Short mmCIF file of C-alpha atoms and ligand atoms in Angstrom, two decimals:
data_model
loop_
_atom_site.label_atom_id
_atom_site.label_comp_id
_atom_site.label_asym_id
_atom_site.label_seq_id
_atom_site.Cartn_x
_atom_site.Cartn_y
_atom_site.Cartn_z
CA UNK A 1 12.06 45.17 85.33
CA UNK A 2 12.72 47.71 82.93
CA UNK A 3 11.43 48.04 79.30
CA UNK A 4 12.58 48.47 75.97
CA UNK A 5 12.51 51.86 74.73
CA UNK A 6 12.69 51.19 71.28
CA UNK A 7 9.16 51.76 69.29
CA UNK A 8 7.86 47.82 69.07
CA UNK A 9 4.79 47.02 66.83
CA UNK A 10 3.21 45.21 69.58
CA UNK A 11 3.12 47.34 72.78
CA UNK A 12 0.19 49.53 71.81
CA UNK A 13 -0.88 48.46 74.85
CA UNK A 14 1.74 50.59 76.92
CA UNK A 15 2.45 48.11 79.37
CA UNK A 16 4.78 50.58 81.67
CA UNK A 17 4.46 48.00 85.00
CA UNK A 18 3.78 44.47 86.07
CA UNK A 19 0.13 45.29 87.16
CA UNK A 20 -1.11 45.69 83.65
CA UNK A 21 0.51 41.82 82.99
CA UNK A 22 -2.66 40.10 81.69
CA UNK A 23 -1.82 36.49 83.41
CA UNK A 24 -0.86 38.34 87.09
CA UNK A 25 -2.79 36.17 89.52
CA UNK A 26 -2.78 33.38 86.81
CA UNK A 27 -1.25 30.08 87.88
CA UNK A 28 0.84 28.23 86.07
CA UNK A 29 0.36 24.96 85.16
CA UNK A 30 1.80 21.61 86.54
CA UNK A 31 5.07 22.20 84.10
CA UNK A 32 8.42 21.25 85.17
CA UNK A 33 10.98 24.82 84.77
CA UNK A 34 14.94 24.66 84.89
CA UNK A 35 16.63 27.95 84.98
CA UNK A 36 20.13 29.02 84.22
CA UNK A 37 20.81 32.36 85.70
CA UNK A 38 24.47 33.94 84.87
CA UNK A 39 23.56 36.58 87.99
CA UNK A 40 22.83 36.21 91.36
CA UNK A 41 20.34 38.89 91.30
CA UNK A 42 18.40 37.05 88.58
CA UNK A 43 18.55 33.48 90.06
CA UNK A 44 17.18 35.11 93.63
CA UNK A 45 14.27 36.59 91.78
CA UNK A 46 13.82 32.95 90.43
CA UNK A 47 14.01 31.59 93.48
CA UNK A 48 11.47 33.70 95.21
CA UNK A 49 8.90 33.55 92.18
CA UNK A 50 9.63 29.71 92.25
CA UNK A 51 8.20 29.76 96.07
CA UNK A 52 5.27 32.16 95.00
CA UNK A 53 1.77 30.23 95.78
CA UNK A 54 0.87 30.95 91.80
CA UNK A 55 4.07 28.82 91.04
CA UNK A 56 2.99 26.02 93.41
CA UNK A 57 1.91 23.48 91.19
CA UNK A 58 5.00 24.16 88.64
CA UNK A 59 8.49 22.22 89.53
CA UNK A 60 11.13 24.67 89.52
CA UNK A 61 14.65 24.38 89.78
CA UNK A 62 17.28 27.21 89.58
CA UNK A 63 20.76 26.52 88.62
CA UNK A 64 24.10 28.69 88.05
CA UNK A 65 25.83 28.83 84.69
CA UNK A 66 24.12 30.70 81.97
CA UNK A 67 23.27 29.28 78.91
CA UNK A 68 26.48 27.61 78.56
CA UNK A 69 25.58 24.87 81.69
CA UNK A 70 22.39 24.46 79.76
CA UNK A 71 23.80 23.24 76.93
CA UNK A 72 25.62 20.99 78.70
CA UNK A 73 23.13 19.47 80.95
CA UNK A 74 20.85 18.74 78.49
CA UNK A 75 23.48 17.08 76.20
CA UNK A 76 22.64 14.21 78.66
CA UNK A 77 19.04 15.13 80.53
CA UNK A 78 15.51 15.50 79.16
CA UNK A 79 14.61 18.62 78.44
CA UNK A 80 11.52 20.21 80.68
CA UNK A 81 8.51 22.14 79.41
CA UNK A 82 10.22 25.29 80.17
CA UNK A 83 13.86 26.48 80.04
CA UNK A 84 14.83 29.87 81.28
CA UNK A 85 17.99 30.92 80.77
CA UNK A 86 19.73 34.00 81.46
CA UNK A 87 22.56 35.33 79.19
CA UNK A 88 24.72 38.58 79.54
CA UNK A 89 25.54 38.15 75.64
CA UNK A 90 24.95 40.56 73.17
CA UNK A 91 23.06 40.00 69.95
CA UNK A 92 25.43 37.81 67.40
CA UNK A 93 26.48 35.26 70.12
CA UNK A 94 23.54 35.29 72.08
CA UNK A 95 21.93 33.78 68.83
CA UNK A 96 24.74 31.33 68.20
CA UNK A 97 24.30 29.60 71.69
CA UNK A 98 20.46 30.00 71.50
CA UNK A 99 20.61 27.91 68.25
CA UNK A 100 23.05 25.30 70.40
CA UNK A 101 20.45 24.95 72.53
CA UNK A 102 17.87 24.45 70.50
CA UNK A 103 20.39 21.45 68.94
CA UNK A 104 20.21 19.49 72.26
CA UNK A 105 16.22 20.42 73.01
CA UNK A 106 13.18 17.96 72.94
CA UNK A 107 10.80 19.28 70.75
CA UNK A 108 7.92 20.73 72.65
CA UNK A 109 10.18 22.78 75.17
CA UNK A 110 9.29 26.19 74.98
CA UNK A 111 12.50 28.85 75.85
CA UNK A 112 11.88 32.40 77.98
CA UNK A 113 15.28 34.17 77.52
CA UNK A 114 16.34 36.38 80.45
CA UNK A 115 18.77 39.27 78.52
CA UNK A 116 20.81 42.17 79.46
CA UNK A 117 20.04 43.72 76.38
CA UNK A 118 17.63 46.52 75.16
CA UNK A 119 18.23 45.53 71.28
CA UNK A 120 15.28 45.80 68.44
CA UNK A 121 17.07 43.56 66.97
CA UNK A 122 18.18 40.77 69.01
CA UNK A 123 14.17 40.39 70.32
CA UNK A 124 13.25 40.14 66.95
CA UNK A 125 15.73 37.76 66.10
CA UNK A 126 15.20 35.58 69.38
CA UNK A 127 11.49 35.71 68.58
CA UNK A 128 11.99 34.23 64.91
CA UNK A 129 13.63 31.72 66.35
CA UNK A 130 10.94 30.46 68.30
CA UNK A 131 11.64 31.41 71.59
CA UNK A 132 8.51 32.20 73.87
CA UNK A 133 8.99 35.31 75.65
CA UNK A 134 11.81 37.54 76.14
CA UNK A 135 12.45 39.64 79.13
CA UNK A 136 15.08 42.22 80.52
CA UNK A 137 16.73 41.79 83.32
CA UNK A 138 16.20 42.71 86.28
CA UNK A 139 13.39 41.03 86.36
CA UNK A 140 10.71 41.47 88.76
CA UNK A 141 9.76 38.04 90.47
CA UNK A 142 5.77 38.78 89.31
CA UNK A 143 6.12 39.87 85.72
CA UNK A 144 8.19 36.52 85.14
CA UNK A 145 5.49 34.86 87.03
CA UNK A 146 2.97 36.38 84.74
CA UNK A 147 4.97 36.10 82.02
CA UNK A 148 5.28 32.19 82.52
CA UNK A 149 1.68 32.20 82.81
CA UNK A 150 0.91 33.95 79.90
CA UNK A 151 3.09 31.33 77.69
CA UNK A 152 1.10 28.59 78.88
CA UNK A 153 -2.42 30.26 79.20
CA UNK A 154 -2.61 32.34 76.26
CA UNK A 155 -6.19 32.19 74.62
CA UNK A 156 -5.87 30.80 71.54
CA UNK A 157 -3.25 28.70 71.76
CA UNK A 158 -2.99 25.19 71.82
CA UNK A 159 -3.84 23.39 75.25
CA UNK A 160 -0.86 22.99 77.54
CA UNK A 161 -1.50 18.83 77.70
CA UNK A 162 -0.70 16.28 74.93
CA UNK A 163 -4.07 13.52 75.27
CA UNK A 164 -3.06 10.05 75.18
CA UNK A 165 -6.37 7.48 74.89
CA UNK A 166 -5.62 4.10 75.85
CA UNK A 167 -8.11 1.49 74.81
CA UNK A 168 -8.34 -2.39 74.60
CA UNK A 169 -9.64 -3.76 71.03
CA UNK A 170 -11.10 -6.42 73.85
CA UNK A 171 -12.14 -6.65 77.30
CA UNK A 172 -9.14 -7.57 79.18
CA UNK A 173 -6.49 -7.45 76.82
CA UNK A 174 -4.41 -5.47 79.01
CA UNK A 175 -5.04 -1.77 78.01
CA UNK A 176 -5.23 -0.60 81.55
CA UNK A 177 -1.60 -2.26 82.33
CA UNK A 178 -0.45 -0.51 79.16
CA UNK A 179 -1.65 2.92 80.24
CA UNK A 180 -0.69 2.77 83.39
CA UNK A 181 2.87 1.76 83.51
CA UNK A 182 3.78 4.14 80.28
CA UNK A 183 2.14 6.86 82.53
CA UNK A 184 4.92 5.63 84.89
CA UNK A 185 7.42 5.63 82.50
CA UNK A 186 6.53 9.14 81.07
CA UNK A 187 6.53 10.74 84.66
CA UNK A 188 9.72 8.95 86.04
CA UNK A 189 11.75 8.86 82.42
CA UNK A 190 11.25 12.80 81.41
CA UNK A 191 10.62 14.17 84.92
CA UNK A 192 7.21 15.86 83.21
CA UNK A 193 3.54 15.77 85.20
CA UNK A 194 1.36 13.51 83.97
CA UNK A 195 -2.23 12.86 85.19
CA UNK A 196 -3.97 9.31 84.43
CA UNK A 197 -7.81 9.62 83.89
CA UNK A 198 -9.51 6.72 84.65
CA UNK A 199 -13.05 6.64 82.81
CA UNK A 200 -13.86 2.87 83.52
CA UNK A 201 -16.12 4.10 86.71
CA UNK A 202 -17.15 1.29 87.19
CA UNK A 203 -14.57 -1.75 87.32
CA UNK A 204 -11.03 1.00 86.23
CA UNK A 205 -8.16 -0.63 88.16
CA UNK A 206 -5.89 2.89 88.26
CA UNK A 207 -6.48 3.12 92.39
CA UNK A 208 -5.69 -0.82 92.36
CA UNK A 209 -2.37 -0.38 90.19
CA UNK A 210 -0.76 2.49 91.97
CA UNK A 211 -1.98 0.91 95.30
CA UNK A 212 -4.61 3.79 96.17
CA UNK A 213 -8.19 3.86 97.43
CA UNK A 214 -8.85 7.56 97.43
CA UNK A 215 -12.36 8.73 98.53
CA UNK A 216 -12.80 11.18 95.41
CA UNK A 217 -11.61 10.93 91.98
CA UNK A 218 -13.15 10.87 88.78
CA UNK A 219 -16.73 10.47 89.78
CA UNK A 220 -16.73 14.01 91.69
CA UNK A 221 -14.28 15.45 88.54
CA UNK A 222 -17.62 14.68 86.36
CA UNK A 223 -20.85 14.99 88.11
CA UNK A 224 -19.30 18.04 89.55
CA UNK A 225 -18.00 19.50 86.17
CA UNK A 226 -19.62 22.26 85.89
CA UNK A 227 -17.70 23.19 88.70
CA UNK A 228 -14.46 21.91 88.58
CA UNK A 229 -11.80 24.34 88.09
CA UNK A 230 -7.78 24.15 88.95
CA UNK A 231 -8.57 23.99 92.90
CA UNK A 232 -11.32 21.39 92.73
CA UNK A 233 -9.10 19.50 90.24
CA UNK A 234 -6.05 19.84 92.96
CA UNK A 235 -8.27 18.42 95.25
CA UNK A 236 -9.75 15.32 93.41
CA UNK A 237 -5.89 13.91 92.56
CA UNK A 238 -3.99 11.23 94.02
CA UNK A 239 -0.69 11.75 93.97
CA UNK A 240 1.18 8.23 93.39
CA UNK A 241 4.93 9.93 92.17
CA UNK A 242 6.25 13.18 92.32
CA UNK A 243 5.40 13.75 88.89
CA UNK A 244 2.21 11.59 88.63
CA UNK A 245 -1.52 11.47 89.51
CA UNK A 246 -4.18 10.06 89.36
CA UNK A 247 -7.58 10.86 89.17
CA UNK A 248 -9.55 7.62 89.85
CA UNK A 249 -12.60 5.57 89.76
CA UNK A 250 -14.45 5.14 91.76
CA UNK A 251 -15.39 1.37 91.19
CA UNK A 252 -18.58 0.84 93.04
CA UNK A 253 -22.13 -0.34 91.37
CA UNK A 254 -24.24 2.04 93.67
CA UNK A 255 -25.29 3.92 90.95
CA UNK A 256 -25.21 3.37 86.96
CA UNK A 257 -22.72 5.10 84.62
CA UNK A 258 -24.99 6.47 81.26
CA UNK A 259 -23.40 9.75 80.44
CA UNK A 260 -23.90 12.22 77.58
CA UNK A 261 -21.71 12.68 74.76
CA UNK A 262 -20.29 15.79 75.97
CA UNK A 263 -19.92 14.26 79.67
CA UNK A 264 -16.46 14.46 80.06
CA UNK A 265 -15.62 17.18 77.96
CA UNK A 266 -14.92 20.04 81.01
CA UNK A 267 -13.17 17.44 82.55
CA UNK A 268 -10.54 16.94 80.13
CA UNK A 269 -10.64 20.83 79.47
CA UNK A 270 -9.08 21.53 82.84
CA UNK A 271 -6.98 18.39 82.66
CA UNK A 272 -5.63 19.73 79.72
CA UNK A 273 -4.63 23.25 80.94
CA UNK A 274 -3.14 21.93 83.75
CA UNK A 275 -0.66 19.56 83.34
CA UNK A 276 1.72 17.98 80.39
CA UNK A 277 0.29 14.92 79.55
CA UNK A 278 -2.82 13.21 80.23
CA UNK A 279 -3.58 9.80 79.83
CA UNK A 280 -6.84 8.53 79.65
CA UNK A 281 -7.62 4.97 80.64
CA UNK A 282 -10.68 4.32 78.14
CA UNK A 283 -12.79 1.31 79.12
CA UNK A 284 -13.79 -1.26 76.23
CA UNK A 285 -16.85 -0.11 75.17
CA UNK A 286 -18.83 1.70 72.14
CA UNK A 287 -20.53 4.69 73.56
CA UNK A 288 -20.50 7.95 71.90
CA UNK A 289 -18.86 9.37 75.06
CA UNK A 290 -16.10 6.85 74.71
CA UNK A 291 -15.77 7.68 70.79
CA UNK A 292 -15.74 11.48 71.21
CA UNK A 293 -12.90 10.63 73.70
CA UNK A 294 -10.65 8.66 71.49
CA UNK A 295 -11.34 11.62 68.69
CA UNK A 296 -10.66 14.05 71.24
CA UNK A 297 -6.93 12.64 71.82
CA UNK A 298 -3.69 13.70 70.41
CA UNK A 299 -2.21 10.06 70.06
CA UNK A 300 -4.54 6.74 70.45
CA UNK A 301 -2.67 3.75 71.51
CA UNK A 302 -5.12 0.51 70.76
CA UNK A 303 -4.13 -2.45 72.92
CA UNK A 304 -4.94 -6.04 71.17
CA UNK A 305 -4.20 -9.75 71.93
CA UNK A 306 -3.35 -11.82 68.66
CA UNK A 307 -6.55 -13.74 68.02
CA UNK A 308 -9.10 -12.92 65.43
CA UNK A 309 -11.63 -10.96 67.65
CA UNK A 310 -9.02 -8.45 68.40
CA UNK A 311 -8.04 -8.26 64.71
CA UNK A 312 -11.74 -7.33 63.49
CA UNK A 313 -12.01 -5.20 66.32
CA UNK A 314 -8.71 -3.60 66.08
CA UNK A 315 -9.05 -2.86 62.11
CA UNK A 316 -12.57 -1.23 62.88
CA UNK A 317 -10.88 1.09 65.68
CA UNK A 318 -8.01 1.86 63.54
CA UNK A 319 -10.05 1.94 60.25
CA UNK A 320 -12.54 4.86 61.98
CA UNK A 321 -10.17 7.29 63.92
CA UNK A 322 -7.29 7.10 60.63
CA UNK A 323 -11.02 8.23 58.30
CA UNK A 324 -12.06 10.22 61.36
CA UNK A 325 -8.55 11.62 62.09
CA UNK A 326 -7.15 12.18 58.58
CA UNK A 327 -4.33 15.16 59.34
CA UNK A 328 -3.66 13.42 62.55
CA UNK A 329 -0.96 10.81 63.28
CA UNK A 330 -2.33 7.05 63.13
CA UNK A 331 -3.22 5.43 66.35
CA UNK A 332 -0.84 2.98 67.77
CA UNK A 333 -1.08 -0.61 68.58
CA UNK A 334 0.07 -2.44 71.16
CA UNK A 335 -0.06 -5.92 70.74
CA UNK A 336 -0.41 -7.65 74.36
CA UNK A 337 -0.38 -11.14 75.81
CA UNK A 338 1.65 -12.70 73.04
CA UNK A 339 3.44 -16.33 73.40
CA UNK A 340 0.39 -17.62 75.37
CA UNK A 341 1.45 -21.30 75.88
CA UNK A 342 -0.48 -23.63 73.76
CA UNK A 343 -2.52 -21.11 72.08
CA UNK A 344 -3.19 -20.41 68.84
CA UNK A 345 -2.30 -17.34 67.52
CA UNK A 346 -1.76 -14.78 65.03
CA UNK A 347 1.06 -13.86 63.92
CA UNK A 348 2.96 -10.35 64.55
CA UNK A 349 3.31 -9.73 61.13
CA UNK A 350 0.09 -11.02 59.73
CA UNK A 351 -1.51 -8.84 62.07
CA UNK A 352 0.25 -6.14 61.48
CA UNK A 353 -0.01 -6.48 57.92
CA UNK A 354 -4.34 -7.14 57.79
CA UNK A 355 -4.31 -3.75 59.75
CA UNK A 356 -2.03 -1.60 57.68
CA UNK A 357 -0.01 -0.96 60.90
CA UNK A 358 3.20 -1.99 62.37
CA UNK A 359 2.57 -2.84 66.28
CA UNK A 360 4.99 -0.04 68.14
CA UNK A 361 5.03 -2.63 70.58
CA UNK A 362 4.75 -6.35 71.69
CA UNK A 363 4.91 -7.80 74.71
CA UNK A 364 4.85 -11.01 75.49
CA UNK A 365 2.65 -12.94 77.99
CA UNK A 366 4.08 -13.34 81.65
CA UNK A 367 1.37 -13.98 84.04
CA UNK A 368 3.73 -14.43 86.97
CA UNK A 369 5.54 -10.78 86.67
CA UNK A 370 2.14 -9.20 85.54
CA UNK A 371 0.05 -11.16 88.34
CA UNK A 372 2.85 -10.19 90.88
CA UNK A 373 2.38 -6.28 89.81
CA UNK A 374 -1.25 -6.42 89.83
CA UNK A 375 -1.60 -7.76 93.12
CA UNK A 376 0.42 -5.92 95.05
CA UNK A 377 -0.64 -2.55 93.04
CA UNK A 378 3.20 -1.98 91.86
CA UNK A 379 4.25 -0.98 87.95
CA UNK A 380 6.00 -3.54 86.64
CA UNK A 381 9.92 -1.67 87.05
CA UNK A 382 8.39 -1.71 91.00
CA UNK A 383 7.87 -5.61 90.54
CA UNK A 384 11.12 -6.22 88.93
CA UNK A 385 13.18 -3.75 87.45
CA UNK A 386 15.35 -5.93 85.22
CA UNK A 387 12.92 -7.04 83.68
CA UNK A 388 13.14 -5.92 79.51
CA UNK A 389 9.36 -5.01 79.54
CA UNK A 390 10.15 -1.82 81.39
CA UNK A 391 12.11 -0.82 78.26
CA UNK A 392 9.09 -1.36 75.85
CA UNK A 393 7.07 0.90 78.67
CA UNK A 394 9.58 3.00 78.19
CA UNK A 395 9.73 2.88 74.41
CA UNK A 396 5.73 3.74 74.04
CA UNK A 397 6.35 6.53 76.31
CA UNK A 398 8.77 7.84 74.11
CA UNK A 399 7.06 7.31 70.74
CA UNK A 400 3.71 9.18 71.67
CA UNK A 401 5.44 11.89 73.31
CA UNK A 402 7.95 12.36 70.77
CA UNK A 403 10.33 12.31 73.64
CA UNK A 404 13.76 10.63 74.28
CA UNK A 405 15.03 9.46 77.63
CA UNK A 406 18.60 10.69 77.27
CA UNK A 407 20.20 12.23 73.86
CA UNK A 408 23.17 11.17 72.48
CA UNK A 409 24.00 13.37 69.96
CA UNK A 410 21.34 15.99 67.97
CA UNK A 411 17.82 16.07 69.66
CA UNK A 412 15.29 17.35 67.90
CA UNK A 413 15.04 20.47 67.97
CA UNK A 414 13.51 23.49 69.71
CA UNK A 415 9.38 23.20 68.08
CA UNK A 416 8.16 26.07 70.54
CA UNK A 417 5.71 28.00 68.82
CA UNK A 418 6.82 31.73 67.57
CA UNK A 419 5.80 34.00 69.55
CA UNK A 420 5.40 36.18 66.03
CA UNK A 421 3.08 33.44 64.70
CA UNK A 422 0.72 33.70 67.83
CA UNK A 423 0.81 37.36 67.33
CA UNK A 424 0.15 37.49 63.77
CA UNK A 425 -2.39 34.71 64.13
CA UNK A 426 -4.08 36.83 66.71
CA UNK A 427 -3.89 39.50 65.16
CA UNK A 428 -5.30 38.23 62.05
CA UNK A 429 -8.10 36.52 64.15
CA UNK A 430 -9.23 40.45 64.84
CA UNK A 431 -8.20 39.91 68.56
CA UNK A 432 -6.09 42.80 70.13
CA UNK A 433 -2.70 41.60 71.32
CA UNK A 434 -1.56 41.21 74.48
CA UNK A 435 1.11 43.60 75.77
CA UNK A 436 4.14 41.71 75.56
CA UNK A 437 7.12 42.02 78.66
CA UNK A 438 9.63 43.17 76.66
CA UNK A 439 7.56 45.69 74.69
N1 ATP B 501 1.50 -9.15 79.07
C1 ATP B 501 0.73 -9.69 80.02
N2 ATP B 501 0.98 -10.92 80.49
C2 ATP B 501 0.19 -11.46 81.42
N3 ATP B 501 -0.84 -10.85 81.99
C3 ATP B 501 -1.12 -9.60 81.58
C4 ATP B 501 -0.36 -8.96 80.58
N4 ATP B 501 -0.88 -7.72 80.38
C5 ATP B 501 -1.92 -7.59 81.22
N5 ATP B 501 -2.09 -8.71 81.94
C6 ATP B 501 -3.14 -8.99 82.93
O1 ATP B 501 -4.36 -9.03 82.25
C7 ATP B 501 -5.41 -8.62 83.11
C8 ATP B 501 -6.28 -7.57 82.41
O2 ATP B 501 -5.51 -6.40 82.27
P1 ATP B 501 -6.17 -4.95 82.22
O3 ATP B 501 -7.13 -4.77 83.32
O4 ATP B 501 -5.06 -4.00 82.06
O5 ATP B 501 -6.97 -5.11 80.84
P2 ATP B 501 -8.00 -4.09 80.19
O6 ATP B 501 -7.87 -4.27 78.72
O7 ATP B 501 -7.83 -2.75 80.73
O8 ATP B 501 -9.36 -4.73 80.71
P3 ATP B 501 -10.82 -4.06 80.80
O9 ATP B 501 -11.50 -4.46 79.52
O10 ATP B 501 -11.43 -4.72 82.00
O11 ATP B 501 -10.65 -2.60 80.94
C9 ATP B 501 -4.75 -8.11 84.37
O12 ATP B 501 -4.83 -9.12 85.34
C10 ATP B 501 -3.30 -7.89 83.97
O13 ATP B 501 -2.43 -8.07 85.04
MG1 MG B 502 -9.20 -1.41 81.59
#
């Protein structure tokens, strides 16, 4: 890979070759890549860092076409968490088809630009406009190893994985079927990793739903958490799709569950670092474990059944993390189990309207479909996949990520974080800066 020879502010750490790359050795996270290469020579060094062992847990696929076939796949796909295209465009209309892309991109996919060009300018330019790294081609296949890396383990920036806490505003209101079929959904709609942490140790039903009865899982994740790392972590999964795991309980009364506040804080560390989205599976109870949890979380999705209970309980929840939370987005509610026959209840509105908060779902009671699932440890699409519920699974999924299943149209727009903000925040933070590939 060569360098750019013009003076940049940033490489007064005279990175000359890919030894001195700060992530080499690094892995990279369980993040789904798609490449566009305009040159063979490019997509072979793709190829071969795609097959590297530090690219293992990453899904990477390397397709022809430049920039111009990614604008056109993803006028109809899901973006992934990384794009890498390669262009052989010089500065003006390199720009123009970068901001294309960034018309038709989900937001939280971050960009690495593959260029033929050793312009000031253009890097300057490309980095303004939010894309993550920029490198020169040819590339060698371990600095864009490192250089992926480096996007998605830089210290200081935010954790790779969006937290999504599931809990029931009851026992058995159906929060566990909630989680775990919009875990589905996320992993099989947007092709993007997704872990499901089940911290009901005791009686969690995640091995049950997805048909599993692993011999480790969460219990060895969190007494062992002072040593669980990326390998250990690799080790405790089940993997139930190609893009989802499971990290389960394990459901047995030999021993009692009384952890410490901080208990599963490592835990959801690593989680974090590791993979796009995790889901946690939150059992219904009031420990201050379970409450740093749901503080923890990016997105809170409560699951209630319309009867009064679940209102008072409900309006506390929601009441505490929106005072708790206040420059974070409101938690969700699902309301669950509605149209019981012969039972009183609530209204949608009214209960929507005593708790301040629209439900983003409802779904109505069908013991025979939900039963069937249950049983024979399927997702509800598995049990029947006409059925409309599958949409509101997939609906959910799409509201807490911010995702959408297939664009029609503008998406929303490239929201990868500058890569001059993360310098200037570093900088400003006293830390030295990283060299940076193209420097
Ligand atoms: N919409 C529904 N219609 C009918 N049955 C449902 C529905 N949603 C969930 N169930 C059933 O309700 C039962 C409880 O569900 P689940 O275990 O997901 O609840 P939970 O809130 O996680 O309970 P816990 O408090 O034990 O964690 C399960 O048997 C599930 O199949
Ligand atoms: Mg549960």
């Amino acid at each position: 890979m060569r360098t750019l020879d013009f003076d940049d502010p940033f490489a007064d750490d005279g990175l000359t070759s890919p030894e001195s790359f700060s992530s080499l050795g690094r892995p990279v996270p369980r993040i789904t890549i798609q490449a566009f290469c305009d040159t063979p020579e490019v997509a072979g060094a793709l190829d071969m860092a795609a097959s590297d062992r530090r690219m293992a847990r990453a899904h990477t696929k390397v397709h022809t076409g430049g920039i111009s076939a990614a604008i056109d796949f993803y006028q109809s796909a899901p973006t992934p968490n990384l794009i890498i295209v390669e262009s052989r465009l010089v500065k003006n209309e390199l720009i123009a088809r970068l901001d294309e892309l960034a018309e038709v991109c989900d937001s939280g996919t971050k960009v690495l630009v593959i260029g033929h060009s050793n312009d000031v300018v253009t890097y300057r330019e490309l980095l303004k406009r939010g894309v993550s790294e920029y490198l020169i081609a040819p590339v060698d296949v371990m600095a864009v190893i490192a250089a992926i890396a480096d996007i998605y383990n830089d210290d200081g920036q935010s954790k790779l994985g969006q937290v999504f806490a599931f809990v029931g505003a009851k026992g058995g209101v159906g929060s566990s079927t909630v989680a775990h079929n919009v875990a589905w959904s996320m992993s099989r709609v947007f092709g993007s990793d997704v872990i499901i942490a089940d911290l009901d140790l005791a009686f969690g039903t995640v091995g049950l739903d997805f048909n599993q009865d692993p011999p480790q899982g969460m219990a060895d994740a969190v007494f062992g958490s002072d040593r669980l790392d990326e390998v250990l972590l690799d080790r405790l999964l089940t993997k139930c799709e190609e893009h989802l795991s499971i990290l389960a309980a394990p459901a047995m009364l030999d021993k009692t569950y009384d952890f410490e506040e901080e208990a599963f804080d490592h835990v959801l560390d690593i989680l974090q670092s590791n993979v796009p989205a995790v889901v946690l599976d939150i059992p219904h109870i009031w420990t201050s474990w379970a409450r740093k949890m749901l503080l923890a979380a990016d997105d809170v999705i409560v699951t209630a059944t319309p009867d009064l209970a679940n209102l008072r309980n409900a309006k506390n929840l929601i009441d505490l993390l929106k005072q708790a939370r206040p420059n974070d987005a409101p938690p969700k509610l699902v309301l669950n189990k509605v149209g019981i026959p012969r039972q009183p209840e609530i209204k949608v509105d009214d209960f929507g309207a005593a708790l301040q908060t629209a439900p983003t779902a409802v779904i109505p009671f069908d013991p025979l479909l939900f039963g069937t699932a249950a049983n024979n440890g399927q997702m509800i699409a598995e049990a029947s996949a006409k059925s409309a519920i599958n949409d509101t699974f997939v609906d959910i999924a799409q509201i807490v990520t911010g995702r959408t299943e297939q664009k029609h149209g503008k998406k929303g727009g490239l929201s990868f974080a500058p890569l001059l903000e993360k310098l200037s925040a570093m900088q400003k933070s006293g830390k030295k800066t990283k060299p940076k590939r193209a420097a």
